[in-house]
């Protein structure tokens, strides 16, 4: 039987949403810059900005996850959440 994942509102949810929206906007701009044959350096700088936004979003989510989900998991003896966290960190790296 598949384990049901927990769902709840995190402290930084709006900041996470806003950060992803910014990354999407910048990614769209990078695509448009390529279509319009902008200078390669400008496109690369835009892609770097997208990567920064995604990393910042991941950091916010990780912070919420550790401070809420992982704390709850430790208190309840939920070892699967800790395994999932380890796998997620490996994927991010």
JSON list of C-alpha atoms in Angstrom, two decimals, residues 5 12-15 17-18 22 24 29 39 42 45 50 52-53 55 61 63 65 72 74 76 78 87 91 93:
[
{"chain": "A", "resi": 5, "resn": "UNK", "atom": "CA", "xyz": [1.90, 12.16, 1.89]},
{"chain": "A", "resi": 12, "resn": "UNK", "atom": "CA", "xyz": [6.95, 30.59, 3.62]},
{"chain": "A", "resi": 13, "resn": "UNK", "atom": "CA", "xyz": [4.37, 29.37, 1.09]},
{"chain": "A", "resi": 14, "resn": "UNK", "atom": "CA", "xyz": [3.69, 32.80, -0.41]},
{"chain": "A", "resi": 15, "resn": "UNK", "atom": "CA", "xyz": [7.42, 33.59, -0.67]},
{"chain": "A", "resi": 17, "resn": "UNK", "atom": "CA", "xyz": [5.14, 30.92, -4.84]},
{"chain": "A", "resi": 18, "resn": "UNK", "atom": "CA", "xyz": [6.47, 34.41, -5.53]},
{"chain": "A", "resi": 22, "resn": "UNK", "atom": "CA", "xyz": [9.83, 35.22, -10.73]},
{"chain": "A", "resi": 24, "resn": "UNK", "atom": "CA", "xyz": [9.09, 31.48, -14.58]},
{"chain": "A", "resi": 29, "resn": "UNK", "atom": "CA", "xyz": [12.36, 36.30, -20.85]},
{"chain": "A", "resi": 39, "resn": "UNK", "atom": "CA", "xyz": [23.66, 38.84, -27.04]},
{"chain": "A", "resi": 42, "resn": "UNK", "atom": "CA", "xyz": [22.71, 38.68, -21.71]},
{"chain": "A", "resi": 45, "resn": "UNK", "atom": "CA", "xyz": [22.96, 36.26, -17.22]},
{"chain": "A", "resi": 50, "resn": "UNK", "atom": "CA", "xyz": [16.63, 31.82, -13.04]},
{"chain": "A", "resi": 52, "resn": "UNK", "atom": "CA", "xyz": [19.39, 31.75, -8.39]},
{"chain": "A", "resi": 53, "resn": "UNK", "atom": "CA", "xyz": [15.61, 32.07, -8.01]},
{"chain": "A", "resi": 55, "resn": "UNK", "atom": "CA", "xyz": [17.92, 27.79, -5.55]},
{"chain": "A", "resi": 61, "resn": "UNK", "atom": "CA", "xyz": [11.01, 24.95, 0.96]},
{"chain": "A", "resi": 63, "resn": "UNK", "atom": "CA", "xyz": [13.69, 25.40, 5.63]},
{"chain": "A", "resi": 65, "resn": "UNK", "atom": "CA", "xyz": [10.25, 21.18, 5.49]},
{"chain": "A", "resi": 72, "resn": "UNK", "atom": "CA", "xyz": [6.83, 16.34, 13.22]},
{"chain": "A", "resi": 74, "resn": "UNK", "atom": "CA", "xyz": [11.01, 13.00, 14.52]},
{"chain": "A", "resi": 76, "resn": "UNK", "atom": "CA", "xyz": [6.17, 10.74, 15.74]},
{"chain": "A", "resi": 78, "resn": "UNK", "atom": "CA", "xyz": [8.28, 8.70, 11.02]},
{"chain": "A", "resi": 87, "resn": "UNK", "atom": "CA", "xyz": [16.74, 11.67, -1.20]},
{"chain": "A", "resi": 91, "resn": "UNK", "atom": "CA", "xyz": [18.46, 15.33, -5.94]},
{"chain": "A", "resi": 93, "resn": "UNK", "atom": "CA", "xyz": [22.79, 18.53, -5.23]}
]
